[in-house]
Every structure is written in structure tokens, then in C-alpha cells.
XYZ file of C-alpha atoms in Angstrom:
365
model
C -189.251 -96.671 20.367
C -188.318 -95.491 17.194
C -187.871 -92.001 18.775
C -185.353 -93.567 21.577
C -183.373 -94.790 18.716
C -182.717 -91.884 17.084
C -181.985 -90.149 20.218
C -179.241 -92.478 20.895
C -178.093 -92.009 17.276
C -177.706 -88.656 17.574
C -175.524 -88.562 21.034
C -173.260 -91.342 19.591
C -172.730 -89.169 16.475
C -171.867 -85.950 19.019
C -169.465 -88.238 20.784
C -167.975 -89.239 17.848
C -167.953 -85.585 16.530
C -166.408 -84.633 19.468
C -164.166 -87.537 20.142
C -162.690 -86.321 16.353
C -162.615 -82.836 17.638
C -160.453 -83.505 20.500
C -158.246 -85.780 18.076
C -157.700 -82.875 15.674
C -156.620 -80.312 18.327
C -154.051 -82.568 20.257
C -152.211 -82.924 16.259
C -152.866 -79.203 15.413
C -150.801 -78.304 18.846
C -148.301 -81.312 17.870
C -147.880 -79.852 14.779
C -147.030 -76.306 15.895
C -145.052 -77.815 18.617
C -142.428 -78.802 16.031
C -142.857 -75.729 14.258
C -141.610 -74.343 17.690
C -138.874 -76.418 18.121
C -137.341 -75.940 14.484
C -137.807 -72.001 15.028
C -135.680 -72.553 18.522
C -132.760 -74.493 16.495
C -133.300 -71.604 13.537
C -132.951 -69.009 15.826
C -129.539 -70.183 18.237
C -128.082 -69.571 14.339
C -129.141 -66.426 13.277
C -126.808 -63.260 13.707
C -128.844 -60.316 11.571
C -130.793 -58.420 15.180
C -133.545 -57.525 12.062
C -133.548 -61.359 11.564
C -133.520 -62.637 14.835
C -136.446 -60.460 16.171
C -138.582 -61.490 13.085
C -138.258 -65.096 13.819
C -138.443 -64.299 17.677
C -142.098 -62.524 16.932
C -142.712 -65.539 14.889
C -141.711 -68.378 17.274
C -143.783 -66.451 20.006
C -147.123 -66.157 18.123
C -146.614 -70.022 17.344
C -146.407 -70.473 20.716
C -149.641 -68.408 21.841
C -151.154 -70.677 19.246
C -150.185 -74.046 20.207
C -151.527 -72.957 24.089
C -154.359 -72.272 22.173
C -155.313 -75.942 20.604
C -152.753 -77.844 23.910
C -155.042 -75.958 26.539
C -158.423 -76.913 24.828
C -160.673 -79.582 26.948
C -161.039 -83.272 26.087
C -164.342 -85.123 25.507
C -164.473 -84.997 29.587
C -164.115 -81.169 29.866
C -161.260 -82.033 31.526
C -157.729 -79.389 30.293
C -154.004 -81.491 30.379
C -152.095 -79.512 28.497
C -148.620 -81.333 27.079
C -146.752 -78.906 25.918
C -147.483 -76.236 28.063
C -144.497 -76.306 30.911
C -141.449 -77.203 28.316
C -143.278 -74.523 26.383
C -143.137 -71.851 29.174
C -138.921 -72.694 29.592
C -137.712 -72.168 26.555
C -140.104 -69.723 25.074
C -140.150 -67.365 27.721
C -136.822 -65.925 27.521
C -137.339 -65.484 23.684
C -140.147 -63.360 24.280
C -138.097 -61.042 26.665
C -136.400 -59.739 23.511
C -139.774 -58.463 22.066
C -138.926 -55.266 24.322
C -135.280 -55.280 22.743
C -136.671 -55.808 18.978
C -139.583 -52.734 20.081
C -136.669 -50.684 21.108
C -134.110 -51.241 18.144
C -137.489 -50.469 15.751
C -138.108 -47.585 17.648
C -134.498 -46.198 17.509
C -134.617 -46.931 13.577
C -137.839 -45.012 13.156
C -139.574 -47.736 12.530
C -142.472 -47.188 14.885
C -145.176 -48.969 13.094
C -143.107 -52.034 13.714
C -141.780 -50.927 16.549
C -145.538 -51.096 18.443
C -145.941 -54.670 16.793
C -143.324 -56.179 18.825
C -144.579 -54.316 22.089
C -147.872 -55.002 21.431
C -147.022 -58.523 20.996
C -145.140 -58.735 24.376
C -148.069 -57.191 26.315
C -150.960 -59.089 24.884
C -149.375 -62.255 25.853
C -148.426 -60.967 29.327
C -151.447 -63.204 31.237
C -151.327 -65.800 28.485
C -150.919 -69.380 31.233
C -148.091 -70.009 29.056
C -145.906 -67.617 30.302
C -147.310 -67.903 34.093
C -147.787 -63.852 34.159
C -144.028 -63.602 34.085
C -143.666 -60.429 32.034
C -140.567 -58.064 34.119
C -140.403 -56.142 31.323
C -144.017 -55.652 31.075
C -143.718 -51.836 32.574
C -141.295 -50.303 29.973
C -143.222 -51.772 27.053
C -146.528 -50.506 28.218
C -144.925 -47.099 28.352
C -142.928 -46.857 25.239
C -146.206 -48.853 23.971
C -148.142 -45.353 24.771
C -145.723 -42.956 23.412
C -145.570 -44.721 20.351
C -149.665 -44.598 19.781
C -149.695 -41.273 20.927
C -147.192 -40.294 18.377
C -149.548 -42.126 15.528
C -151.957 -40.179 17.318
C -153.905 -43.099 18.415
C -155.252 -41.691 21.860
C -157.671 -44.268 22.655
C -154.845 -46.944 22.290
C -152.222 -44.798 24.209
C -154.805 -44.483 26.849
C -154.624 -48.143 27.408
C -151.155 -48.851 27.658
C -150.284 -46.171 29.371
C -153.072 -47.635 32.319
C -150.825 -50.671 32.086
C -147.562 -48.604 32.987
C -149.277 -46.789 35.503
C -149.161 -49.817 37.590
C -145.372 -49.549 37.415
C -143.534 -47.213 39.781
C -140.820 -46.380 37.392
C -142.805 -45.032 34.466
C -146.104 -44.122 36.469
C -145.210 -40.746 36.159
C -144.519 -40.045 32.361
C -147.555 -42.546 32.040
C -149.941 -40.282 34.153
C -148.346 -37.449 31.644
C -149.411 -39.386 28.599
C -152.875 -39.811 29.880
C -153.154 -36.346 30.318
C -152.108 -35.698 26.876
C -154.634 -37.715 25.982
C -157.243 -36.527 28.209
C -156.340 -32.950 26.216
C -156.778 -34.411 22.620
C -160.165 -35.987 22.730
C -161.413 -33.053 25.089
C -165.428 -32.693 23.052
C -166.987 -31.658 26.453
C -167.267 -29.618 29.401
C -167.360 -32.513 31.487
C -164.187 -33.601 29.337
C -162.531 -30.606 30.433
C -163.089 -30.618 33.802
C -161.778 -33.961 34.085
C -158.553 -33.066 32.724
C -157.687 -29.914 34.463
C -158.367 -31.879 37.701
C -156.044 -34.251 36.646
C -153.484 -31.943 36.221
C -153.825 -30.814 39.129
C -153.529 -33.830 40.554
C -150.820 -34.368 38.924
C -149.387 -30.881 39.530
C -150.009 -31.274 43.531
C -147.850 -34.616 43.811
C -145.363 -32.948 41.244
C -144.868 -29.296 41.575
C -141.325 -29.108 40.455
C -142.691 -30.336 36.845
C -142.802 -27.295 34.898
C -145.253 -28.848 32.268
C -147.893 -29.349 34.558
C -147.669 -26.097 35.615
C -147.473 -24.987 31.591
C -150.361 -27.453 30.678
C -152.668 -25.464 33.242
C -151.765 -21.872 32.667
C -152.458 -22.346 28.578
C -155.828 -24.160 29.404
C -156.738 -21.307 31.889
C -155.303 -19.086 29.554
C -157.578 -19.888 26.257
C -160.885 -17.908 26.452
C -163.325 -17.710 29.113
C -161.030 -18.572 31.906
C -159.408 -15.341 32.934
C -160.624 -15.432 36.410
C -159.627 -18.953 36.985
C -155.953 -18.471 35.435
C -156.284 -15.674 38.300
C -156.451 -17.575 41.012
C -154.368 -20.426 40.009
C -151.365 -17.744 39.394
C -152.555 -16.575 43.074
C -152.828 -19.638 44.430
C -149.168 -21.125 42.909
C -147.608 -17.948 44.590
C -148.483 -18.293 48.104
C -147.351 -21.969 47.743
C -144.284 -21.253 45.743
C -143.229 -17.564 46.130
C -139.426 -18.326 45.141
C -141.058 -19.252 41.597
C -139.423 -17.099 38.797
C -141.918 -18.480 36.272
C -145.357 -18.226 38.201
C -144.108 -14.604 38.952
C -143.195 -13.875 35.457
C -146.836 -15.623 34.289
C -148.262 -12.978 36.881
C -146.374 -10.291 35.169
C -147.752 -11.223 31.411
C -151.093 -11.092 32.837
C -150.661 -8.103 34.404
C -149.386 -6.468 30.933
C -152.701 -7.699 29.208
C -154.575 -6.066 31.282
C -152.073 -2.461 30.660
C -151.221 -2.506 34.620
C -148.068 -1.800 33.879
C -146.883 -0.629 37.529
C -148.087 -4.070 38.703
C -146.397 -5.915 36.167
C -143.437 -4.010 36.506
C -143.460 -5.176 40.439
C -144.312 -8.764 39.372
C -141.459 -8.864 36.902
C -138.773 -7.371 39.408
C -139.674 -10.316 41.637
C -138.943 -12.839 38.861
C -135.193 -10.963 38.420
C -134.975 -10.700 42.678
C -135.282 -14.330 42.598
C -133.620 -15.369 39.452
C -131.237 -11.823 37.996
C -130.419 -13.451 34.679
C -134.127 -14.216 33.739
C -134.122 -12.667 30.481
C -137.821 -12.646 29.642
C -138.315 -10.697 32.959
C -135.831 -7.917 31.962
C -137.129 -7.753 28.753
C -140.592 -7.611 29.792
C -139.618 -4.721 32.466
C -138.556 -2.591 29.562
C -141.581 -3.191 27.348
C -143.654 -2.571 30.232
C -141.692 0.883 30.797
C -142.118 1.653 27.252
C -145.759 1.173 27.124
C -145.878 2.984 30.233
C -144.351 5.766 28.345
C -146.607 5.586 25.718
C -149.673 5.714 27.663
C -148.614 8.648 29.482
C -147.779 10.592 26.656
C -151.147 10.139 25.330
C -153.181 10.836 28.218
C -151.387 13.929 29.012
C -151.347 15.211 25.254
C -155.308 14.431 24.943
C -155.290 16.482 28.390
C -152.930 19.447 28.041
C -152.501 19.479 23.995
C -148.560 19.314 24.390
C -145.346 18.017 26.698
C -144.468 20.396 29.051
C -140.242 20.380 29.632
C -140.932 18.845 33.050
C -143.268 16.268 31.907
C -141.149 15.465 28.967
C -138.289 14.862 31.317
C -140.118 12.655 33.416
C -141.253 10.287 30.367
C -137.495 10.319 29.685
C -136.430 9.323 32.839
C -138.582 6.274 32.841
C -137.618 5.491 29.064
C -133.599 5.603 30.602
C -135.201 2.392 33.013
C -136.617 0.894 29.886
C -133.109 1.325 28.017
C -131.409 0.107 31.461
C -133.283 -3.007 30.980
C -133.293 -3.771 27.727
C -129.344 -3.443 27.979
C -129.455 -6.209 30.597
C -130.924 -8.543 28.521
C -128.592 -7.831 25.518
C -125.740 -8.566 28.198
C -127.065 -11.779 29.028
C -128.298 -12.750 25.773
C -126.064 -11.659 23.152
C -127.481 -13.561 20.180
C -130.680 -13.051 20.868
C -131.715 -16.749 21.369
C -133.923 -15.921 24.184
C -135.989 -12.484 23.537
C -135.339 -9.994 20.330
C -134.029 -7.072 22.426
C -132.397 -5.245 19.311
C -135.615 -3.147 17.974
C -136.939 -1.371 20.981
C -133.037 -0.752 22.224
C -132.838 0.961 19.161
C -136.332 2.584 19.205
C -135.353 3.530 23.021
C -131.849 4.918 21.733
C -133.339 6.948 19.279
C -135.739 9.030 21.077
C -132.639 9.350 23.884
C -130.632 10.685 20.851
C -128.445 7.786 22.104
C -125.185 7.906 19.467
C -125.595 3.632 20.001
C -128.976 3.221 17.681
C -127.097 2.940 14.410
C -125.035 0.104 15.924
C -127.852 -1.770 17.411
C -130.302 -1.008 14.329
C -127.556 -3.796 12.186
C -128.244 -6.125 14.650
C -132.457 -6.143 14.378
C -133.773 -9.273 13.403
C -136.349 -9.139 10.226
């Protein structure tokens, strides 16, 4: 009996516990409630943007909090929220210009702040509150990512940029920043793997994107993947033949590997396609002058000395080396591009070209 008692003391103090519970959220979200509203009458007042947007972040987070203690059950389980449609009207549109205040940091160089405010938008993007009514939602997600990519946060950039994904208009500088990403925390093999097929991926559905393209060849291009960079420079040319760049890639690799003939050919296909591609016509006449150079030696470790005829044909492809080089200073005068003035004037000289002093003044130290 006395057992029974005690029993039913203890569920009437729960109830009562609860019951005050209950009490203590409804006046908590009445409270912030008319926080809210004096922020709302503060706010149709201020002109400062810097201002505005702080009490705008302000006003929002009060509102995320009031939906917090409004939506909480009663002693029945049961969830009437009071405040939360007037809530949704007149909050919603101040929490549009979280996107504008993310923006206007970002433009200031404020990008600390500048990921507050976006950050802010998107975590309240399914709060019932705003009833998933977030059009915005897209360009904060991806500005959200470049900014934590910046900071070099790549876990956090990961995550918004999966949010922008989902939008058409940024999908594909999203998709970029998760390959950055991807690149960054690369530990593995496995972590590898998955980002080269991602680029290309990527690179498939977006061939005209040059830094796909550039993202692959330097992977393929850092050590122990010489026979894959290979085949992708292959592969890229029977797809894209009219490609001045995957022909001019073929052409460096070609003049690692002292073929100069072939990378002669591959260069020449760059400048058939494209004739004022200065980094093919300046790699043409390296590639002649190294030719040079090699022949010189071979036949010298052969025959001790030049004979007349031999010298004359070393000369004659020196004069398509100097041809060459002369293109490129044509095109590119200042030099902006390639630094064509030291082996014109190292050609010139050995020509006994009358021109070397002249171009020797403009070699850049």
C-alpha cells in the first residue's frame, strides 16, 4: 500500500515537472517572439548595409530559436506551434538577404564573415519555419565552398559544394571544387584513383574545359605515370585532333624523351591548327637547336671533327631554328609569352648574324 502511494507520488510530481516544463517553453518562445518583432521595427529603420545585415543575422537566429522552444510538445506529446506561420511571413524575406550580406562580406574581403552569413542561410534551409523555401539556397552553397576552400577547409568545402551540386547553375564549378578537394586530401592510392576518375568524368561531359584537361596531364605528369600521360595524350588526339594544346602537350613529351623529329612534327601540328601559337614556334626552334646539338656531338665523338658538308647541314637546320624563333619574336614582341631573346641571339651568333648585338639588349636576366 505504502508502495502504491509513492508510486502515485512520484507520477504526480513528473506531471507537475512536466506541466512546468511545457509552461516555461511557451514564455521562452513568447519572449523571443517580441525580441523578433522589435528587431523587425529596428530593422525597417536602419540605412548602414554593415548594420542592417548584422541585425538581419540577428533577427534570423532569434527566429531559429523561438521554432525551437514554439515547436516543442505539450504534456500530451502533442506540437501547436503559435508563432510559427506569422513567423515564416515576415522572417523569410529577411533571411533572403543573408546571401546579399555573404556577398557584400565577400566583396570587402571579409570572408570569415562572409561564410557566417552563408552558413547561416543554409543551415536553416529545412528549418519548418521557413517551409524549405530557400531560392537562393544554390548560390550560397557555392560561394559557401569557394570560400572554405580558400580557408583551406576541404572537408567543409566538400559539403557545400554537394549542396550546389544539386543546382544546375553552379553544378559545374561545384563538381570543380570537389575535385579540388578530392586533390588536396589525396593520402592514398585509392584516393587517387578516385580523383583522376572524376576528372575524367568531369573531362568527358566537359571537354572544352581546359582545366580538366590541365588537372589530368600534371597528375599523369608527376612521377610514375609516364605511360598513362601516354595514352591519355593519345587518346585526347583521336577525339580532338584540331586541339593546339593536346598537340603541343604531345610535343613537350616528345622533347623529354630527346625525339626531337617527333616533336618537331607534333609541334608543326599545333602551328597548322593554330599559326600564332607561340609556345609551339618557340618549342620548334629549341627542338632544332637541340637537334643541332646532338648531331654535332655524335658526329664529333664519331669522326673527331665537322666536315664542310656536315657543318653546312647543322647550319641549315640552325637557319629553321632562327626562322622560328623570329616568328615568335613577331608575335610576341615583349616577350610576355616565351623568352625568345637568348637563343635568337645564341642562334645569330653562330650564323655570324650582324642582328645578335641588337637582340643580346633585349635578353631578359
Amino acid at each position: 500500500m505504502r508502495k502504491n502511494i509513492f508510486l502515485q507520488i512520484f507520477f504526480i510530481a513528473i506531471s507537475f515537472q512536466a506541466q512546468a516544463q511545457v509552461v516555461k517553453n511557451h514564455n521562452i518562445a513568447e519572449s523571443l517572439n517580441r525580441k523578433l518583432s522589435t528587431l523587425l521595427v529596428q530593422l525597417t529603420s536602419l540605412k548602414d548595409s554593415n548594420t542592417y545585415y548584422k541585425t538581419a543575422e540577428e533577427l534570423v537566429k532569434t527566429a531559429v530559436l523561438c521554432e525551437k522552444y514554439d515547436g516543442m510538445p505539450d504534456k500530451k506529446s502533442r506540437v501547436k506551434p503559435l508563432f510559427r506561420n506569422e513567423n515564416s511571413i515576415r522572417v523569410s524575406p529577411v533571411r533572403e538577404t543573408l546571401v546579399d550580406a555573404g556577398i557584400s562580406e565577400a566583396n570587402s574581403h571579409h570572408y570569415k564573415k562572409a561564410l557566417q552569413f552563408y552558413e547561416l542561410y543554409i543551415n536553416t534551409s529545412d528549418n519548418p519555419l521557413f517551409d524549405k523555401y530557400s531560392p537562393k539556397l544554390g548560390l550560397a552553397a557555392y560561394d559557401a565552398s569557394l570560400l572554405a576552400y580558400g580557408m583551406k577547409n576541404y572537408n567543409k568545402a566538400d559539403q557545400y559544394a554537394d549542396i550546389a551540386l544539386q543546382f544546375e547553375d553552379y553544378a559545374q564549378g561545384a563538381a570543380e571544387v570537389k575535385v579540388n578537394c578530392m586533390q588536396q586530401k589525396m593520402c592514398t592510392h585509392t584516393d587517387s584513383l578516385k580523383y583522376v576518375i572524376a576528372l575524367l568524368e568531369l573531362h568527358d561531359k566537359a571537354p572544352d574545359n581546359q582545366n580538366y584537361r590541365r588537372k589530368l596531364i600534371e597528375y599523369f605528369q608527376t612521377p610514375g605515370h609516364r605511360k598513362e600521360l601516354g595514352q591519355f595524350v593519345d587518346d585526347e588526339l583521336q577525339k580532338y585532333p584540331n586541339n593546339k594544346f593536346v598537340w603541343g602537350i604531345k610535343g613537350e613529351m616528345e622533347m623529354k624523351d630527346h625525339h626531337w623529329e617527333d616533336a618537331i612534327s607534333a609541334f608543326k601540328c599545333a602551328e597548322k591548327i593554330d599559326t600564332t601559337f607561340v609556345p609551339a614556334l618557340y618549342n620548334i626552334g629549341i627542338s632544332y637547336c637541340s637537334q643541332v646539338q646532338e648531331k654535332k656531338d655524335s658526329i664529333i665523338k664519331a669522326d673527331k671533327q665537322l666536315s664542310k658538308d656536315k657543318r653546312q647541314g647543322l647550319i641549315t637546320i640552325l637557319t629553321h631554328a632562327k626562322d622560328y624563333f623570329e616568328k615568335s619574336k613577331r608575335i610576341d614582341p615583349e616577350q610576355k609569352t616565351v623568352s625568345w631573346a637568348f637563343p635568337l641571339y645564341q642562334v645569330y651568333n653562330v650564323l655570324e648574324d650582324k642582328r645578335a648585338e641588337e637582340i643580346k639588349k633585349l635578353i631578359k636576366n
